[in-house]
Amino acid sequence: SAIGPAKLARLRELSAHFLLEKRFHGAHDLIITDGMALSIAAQACLPLLHMRLPDGRRAPQVAQLLDWYDDFVGIVVQPGAALARREITDHSGVVHRYEEALAGEAMERGPVMLSWEEVSRAGALAAEGRNVVIHEFAHKFDMHGMQRGDQVDGAPPLPPGFCGQPDAARAAAHWRQVMQQTYDRFREAVALAERFGGDWPWLDDYAATHPAEFFAVCCEAYFVARDRFALELPELLPLFDGLFRAAEAD
């Protein structure tokens, strides 16, 4: 959607600093053009525009908002989906190995991988509430400040005064309660659609796989199809506004 001149100037400044800080690598001989890098930078920086810093302070300079992405430098761009080898052990102790096609992946304290095929379709996918760049960088919000051994869970650091909560503990509890309730309802809707032919939810059903994926998929929809997001997930709108618009009045 169109954004105003002031917001556009802020996005350009953030994107320019992003391009200075990050290093792009093309996999399988993919040549990364300036246009490709700028497209990824702009989409990655869009969520930052009106956030507070990870420690809750206002950002005196817009470039400081890139502290949210300070745990990595590299961005690997694949021509298409990447095949990742997975290994899981079931309840019986049997190990299952399989390959998964990925449009993107964010690694804790590591690089972000993106499929250019998917990135290049951002305009067409926006109506569906999908954006792979925002999805993967949303995981970086979730990962911020994690200790080794922690698991991403769809609960990023929250700014002071979040949703009118008096302290950080109650803010975190409020976030988790609302997100969990909405996640549970979404999973039920997906299960009904799969088993009984009910209506499929608008949100990408990949969101039903894990709370961290639910958060990342919701971030995609919030930024590229806000009106539909507000209609489909009204209970989440105050949460996402509280996180991503915390500094709008600063």
Short mmCIF file of C-alpha atoms in Angstrom, two decimals:
data_model
loop_
_atom_site.label_atom_id
_atom_site.label_comp_id
_atom_site.label_asym_id
_atom_site.label_seq_id
_atom_site.Cartn_x
_atom_site.Cartn_y
_atom_site.Cartn_z
CA SER A 1 0.00 0.00 0.00
CA ALA A 2 1.06 3.61 -0.56
CA ILE A 3 2.91 5.35 2.26
CA GLY A 4 3.35 9.06 2.91
CA PRO A 5 6.47 11.11 2.12
CA ALA A 6 7.78 11.21 5.70
CA LYS A 7 7.41 7.47 6.16
CA LEU A 8 8.98 6.85 2.76
CA ALA A 9 11.99 9.01 3.64
CA ARG A 10 12.38 7.09 6.91
CA LEU A 11 12.18 3.78 5.04
CA ARG A 12 14.80 4.95 2.53
CA GLU A 13 17.19 5.97 5.32
CA LEU A 14 16.74 2.68 7.14
CA SER A 15 17.18 0.70 3.92
CA ALA A 16 20.39 2.55 3.06
CA HIS A 17 21.89 1.68 6.45
CA PHE A 18 20.64 -1.88 6.13
CA LEU A 19 22.51 -2.23 2.82
CA LEU A 20 25.68 -0.91 4.46
CA GLU A 21 25.45 -3.37 7.35
CA LYS A 22 24.36 -6.57 5.62
CA ARG A 23 26.11 -8.75 3.07
CA PHE A 24 24.20 -10.48 0.29
CA HIS A 25 25.28 -13.83 -1.14
CA GLY A 26 23.73 -15.37 -4.23
CA ALA A 27 23.49 -19.17 -4.10
CA HIS A 28 23.85 -21.37 -7.17
CA ASP A 29 25.54 -18.56 -9.17
CA LEU A 30 22.63 -16.17 -8.63
CA ILE A 31 23.81 -12.62 -9.28
CA ILE A 32 22.41 -10.17 -6.72
CA THR A 33 21.59 -6.90 -8.47
CA ASP A 34 21.27 -3.56 -6.68
CA GLY A 35 17.54 -3.70 -7.33
CA MET A 36 17.21 -7.12 -5.71
CA ALA A 37 19.16 -6.03 -2.64
CA LEU A 38 17.14 -2.83 -2.30
CA SER A 39 13.85 -4.71 -2.61
CA ILE A 40 14.84 -7.07 0.21
CA ALA A 41 16.18 -4.21 2.35
CA ALA A 42 12.98 -2.16 2.02
CA GLN A 43 10.75 -5.10 2.92
CA ALA A 44 12.98 -6.07 5.86
CA CYS A 45 13.00 -2.50 7.19
CA LEU A 46 9.26 -1.85 6.85
CA PRO A 47 8.37 -3.39 10.25
CA LEU A 48 11.03 -1.26 11.99
CA LEU A 49 9.65 2.14 10.99
CA HIS A 50 7.74 2.92 14.18
CA MET A 51 9.21 0.47 16.67
CA ARG A 52 11.12 1.22 19.85
CA LEU A 53 14.63 -0.15 20.30
CA PRO A 54 14.85 -3.71 21.65
CA ASP A 55 15.54 -2.34 25.16
CA GLY A 56 12.40 -0.19 24.95
CA ARG A 57 14.08 3.18 24.44
CA ARG A 58 13.16 5.58 21.66
CA ALA A 59 15.65 5.54 18.78
CA PRO A 60 17.42 8.93 18.63
CA GLN A 61 18.55 8.02 15.11
CA VAL A 62 16.49 5.87 12.77
CA ALA A 63 19.46 3.64 11.87
CA GLN A 64 19.64 2.44 15.48
CA LEU A 65 16.46 0.45 14.88
CA LEU A 66 18.63 -2.01 12.99
CA ASP A 67 19.71 -3.21 16.44
CA TRP A 68 16.78 -5.60 16.08
CA TYR A 69 18.80 -7.32 13.36
CA ASP A 70 22.20 -7.19 15.04
CA ASP A 71 22.73 -10.94 15.44
CA PHE A 72 23.64 -11.56 11.80
CA VAL A 73 25.24 -10.03 8.72
CA GLY A 74 24.65 -12.46 5.88
CA ILE A 75 21.59 -12.78 3.66
CA VAL A 76 21.67 -15.80 1.35
CA VAL A 77 19.45 -15.53 -1.69
CA GLN A 78 18.51 -18.74 -3.47
CA PRO A 79 17.08 -18.65 -7.03
CA GLY A 80 14.13 -20.78 -5.90
CA ALA A 81 13.09 -22.84 -2.91
CA ALA A 82 15.91 -24.44 -0.94
CA LEU A 83 15.82 -28.07 0.10
CA ALA A 84 16.61 -28.56 3.77
CA ARG A 85 17.27 -31.96 5.30
CA ARG A 86 15.22 -32.51 8.42
CA GLU A 87 15.38 -35.18 11.09
CA ILE A 88 12.76 -35.80 13.76
CA THR A 89 12.34 -38.53 16.35
CA ASP A 90 8.80 -39.70 17.01
CA HIS A 91 7.33 -40.79 20.35
CA SER A 92 8.48 -44.36 19.71
CA GLY A 93 12.08 -43.26 19.25
CA VAL A 94 12.04 -43.84 15.49
CA VAL A 95 14.10 -41.28 13.55
CA HIS A 96 12.46 -39.89 10.41
CA ARG A 97 14.56 -38.09 7.80
CA TYR A 98 13.00 -35.99 5.06
CA GLU A 99 13.57 -32.99 2.83
CA GLU A 100 11.57 -29.76 3.14
CA ALA A 101 11.30 -27.08 0.46
CA LEU A 102 11.87 -23.67 2.05
CA ALA A 103 10.98 -20.23 0.69
CA GLY A 104 13.04 -18.75 3.51
CA GLU A 105 14.69 -19.48 6.81
CA ALA A 106 16.06 -17.39 9.67
CA MET A 107 18.76 -18.97 11.79
CA GLU A 108 19.40 -17.97 15.38
CA ARG A 109 22.59 -15.87 15.52
CA GLY A 110 22.98 -16.71 11.83
CA PRO A 111 22.04 -15.60 8.36
CA VAL A 112 18.65 -15.23 6.74
CA MET A 113 17.94 -17.33 3.65
CA LEU A 114 15.40 -16.17 1.06
CA SER A 115 14.09 -17.57 -2.21
CA TRP A 116 14.26 -14.85 -4.85
CA GLU A 117 11.42 -16.56 -6.71
CA GLU A 118 9.24 -15.96 -3.67
CA VAL A 119 10.58 -12.46 -2.93
CA SER A 120 9.93 -11.37 -6.51
CA ARG A 121 6.24 -12.28 -6.15
CA ALA A 122 5.73 -9.98 -3.15
CA GLY A 123 3.31 -7.69 -4.97
CA ALA A 124 1.08 -10.53 -6.13
CA LEU A 125 1.18 -12.31 -2.75
CA ALA A 126 0.30 -9.23 -0.70
CA ALA A 127 -3.43 -9.69 -1.28
CA GLU A 128 -3.09 -13.11 0.35
CA GLY A 129 -1.34 -11.54 3.34
CA ARG A 130 1.97 -13.15 2.42
CA ASN A 131 5.51 -11.76 2.34
CA VAL A 132 8.49 -14.04 2.81
CA VAL A 133 10.94 -11.25 3.72
CA ILE A 134 8.74 -9.92 6.53
CA HIS A 135 8.12 -13.49 7.69
CA GLU A 136 11.79 -14.34 8.09
CA PHE A 137 12.73 -11.03 9.66
CA ALA A 138 9.82 -11.38 12.09
CA HIS A 139 11.61 -14.46 13.40
CA LYS A 140 14.55 -12.17 14.20
CA PHE A 141 12.25 -10.12 16.48
CA ASP A 142 11.24 -13.34 18.19
CA MET A 143 14.87 -14.44 18.54
CA HIS A 144 16.14 -11.14 19.91
CA GLY A 145 17.71 -11.50 23.34
CA MET A 146 17.28 -15.26 23.41
CA GLN A 147 19.73 -17.26 25.49
CA ARG A 148 21.38 -20.33 24.02
CA GLY A 149 19.04 -23.27 24.37
CA ASP A 150 15.91 -21.10 24.33
CA GLN A 151 13.28 -21.82 21.70
CA VAL A 152 11.46 -19.26 19.57
CA ASP A 153 7.87 -19.08 20.73
CA GLY A 154 6.22 -16.12 19.03
CA ALA A 155 6.81 -13.74 21.95
CA PRO A 156 9.22 -10.90 21.04
CA PRO A 157 10.50 -8.26 23.51
CA LEU A 158 7.77 -5.69 24.17
CA PRO A 159 8.09 -1.92 24.65
CA PRO A 160 7.37 -0.19 27.99
CA GLY A 161 3.69 0.49 28.59
CA PHE A 162 2.68 -2.14 26.06
CA CYS A 163 -1.13 -2.21 25.73
CA GLY A 164 -1.40 -0.23 28.97
CA GLN A 165 0.18 -2.99 31.05
CA PRO A 166 1.93 -1.75 34.21
CA ASP A 167 5.13 -3.79 33.90
CA ALA A 168 7.09 -6.09 31.60
CA ALA A 169 5.90 -9.31 33.23
CA ARG A 170 2.22 -8.48 32.82
CA ALA A 171 2.81 -7.17 29.31
CA ALA A 172 4.44 -10.49 28.35
CA ALA A 173 1.62 -12.46 30.01
CA HIS A 174 -1.00 -10.42 28.13
CA TRP A 175 0.78 -11.00 24.81
CA ARG A 176 1.08 -14.74 25.39
CA GLN A 177 -2.52 -15.15 26.53
CA VAL A 178 -4.07 -13.35 23.55
CA MET A 179 -1.72 -14.94 21.03
CA GLN A 180 -2.25 -18.44 22.45
CA GLN A 181 -6.03 -18.12 22.42
CA THR A 182 -6.00 -16.87 18.82
CA TYR A 183 -3.50 -19.55 17.79
CA ASP A 184 -5.68 -22.27 19.31
CA ARG A 185 -8.76 -20.99 17.46
CA PHE A 186 -6.82 -20.80 14.22
CA ARG A 187 -5.59 -24.38 14.57
CA GLU A 188 -9.17 -25.54 15.20
CA ALA A 189 -10.32 -23.74 12.05
CA VAL A 190 -7.56 -25.38 10.00
CA ALA A 191 -8.41 -28.80 11.45
CA LEU A 192 -12.08 -28.35 10.59
CA ALA A 193 -11.18 -27.38 7.03
CA GLU A 194 -8.86 -30.37 6.65
CA ARG A 195 -11.12 -32.99 8.18
CA PHE A 196 -14.62 -31.84 7.42
CA GLY A 197 -14.32 -29.52 4.44
CA GLY A 198 -14.97 -26.32 6.38
CA ASP A 199 -13.95 -22.92 5.09
CA TRP A 200 -10.20 -22.40 5.04
CA PRO A 201 -9.00 -19.49 7.16
CA TRP A 202 -7.62 -16.53 5.23
CA LEU A 203 -4.26 -16.67 7.00
CA ASP A 204 -1.68 -19.06 5.53
CA ASP A 205 -2.24 -22.43 7.21
CA TYR A 206 1.52 -22.74 7.81
CA ALA A 207 0.72 -20.55 10.82
CA ALA A 208 -0.86 -23.60 12.47
CA THR A 209 2.44 -25.47 12.73
CA HIS A 210 3.99 -23.63 15.70
CA PRO A 211 3.43 -20.47 17.81
CA ALA A 212 6.58 -18.92 16.31
CA GLU A 213 5.28 -19.51 12.80
CA PHE A 214 1.89 -18.14 13.81
CA PHE A 215 3.58 -14.91 14.91
CA ALA A 216 5.66 -14.65 11.72
CA VAL A 217 2.69 -15.33 9.42
CA CYS A 218 0.62 -12.77 11.34
CA CYS A 219 3.41 -10.23 10.86
CA GLU A 220 3.29 -10.80 7.10
CA ALA A 221 -0.45 -10.21 7.00
CA TYR A 222 -0.33 -7.21 9.34
CA PHE A 223 2.09 -5.31 7.13
CA VAL A 224 0.91 -6.20 3.63
CA ALA A 225 -2.85 -6.55 4.13
CA ARG A 226 -3.62 -4.60 7.30
CA ASP A 227 -7.32 -4.00 6.55
CA ARG A 228 -7.98 -7.70 6.02
CA PHE A 229 -5.84 -8.54 9.05
CA ALA A 230 -7.96 -6.20 11.19
CA LEU A 231 -11.12 -7.86 9.87
CA GLU A 232 -9.95 -11.46 10.31
CA LEU A 233 -7.91 -11.09 13.53
CA PRO A 234 -9.27 -8.03 15.38
CA GLU A 235 -8.09 -9.31 18.75
CA LEU A 236 -4.47 -9.21 17.52
CA LEU A 237 -4.56 -5.69 16.11
CA PRO A 238 -3.93 -3.94 19.48
CA LEU A 239 -1.01 -6.29 20.15
CA PHE A 240 0.66 -5.68 16.82
CA ASP A 241 0.00 -1.94 16.96
CA GLY A 242 1.49 -1.92 20.46
CA LEU A 243 4.67 -3.57 19.21
CA PHE A 244 5.12 -2.09 15.75
CA ARG A 245 3.65 1.39 16.32
CA ALA A 246 5.05 2.01 19.78
CA ALA A 247 7.13 4.99 18.63
CA GLU A 248 4.66 6.46 16.16
CA ALA A 249 3.86 9.37 18.48
CA ASP A 250 7.48 9.91 19.57
#
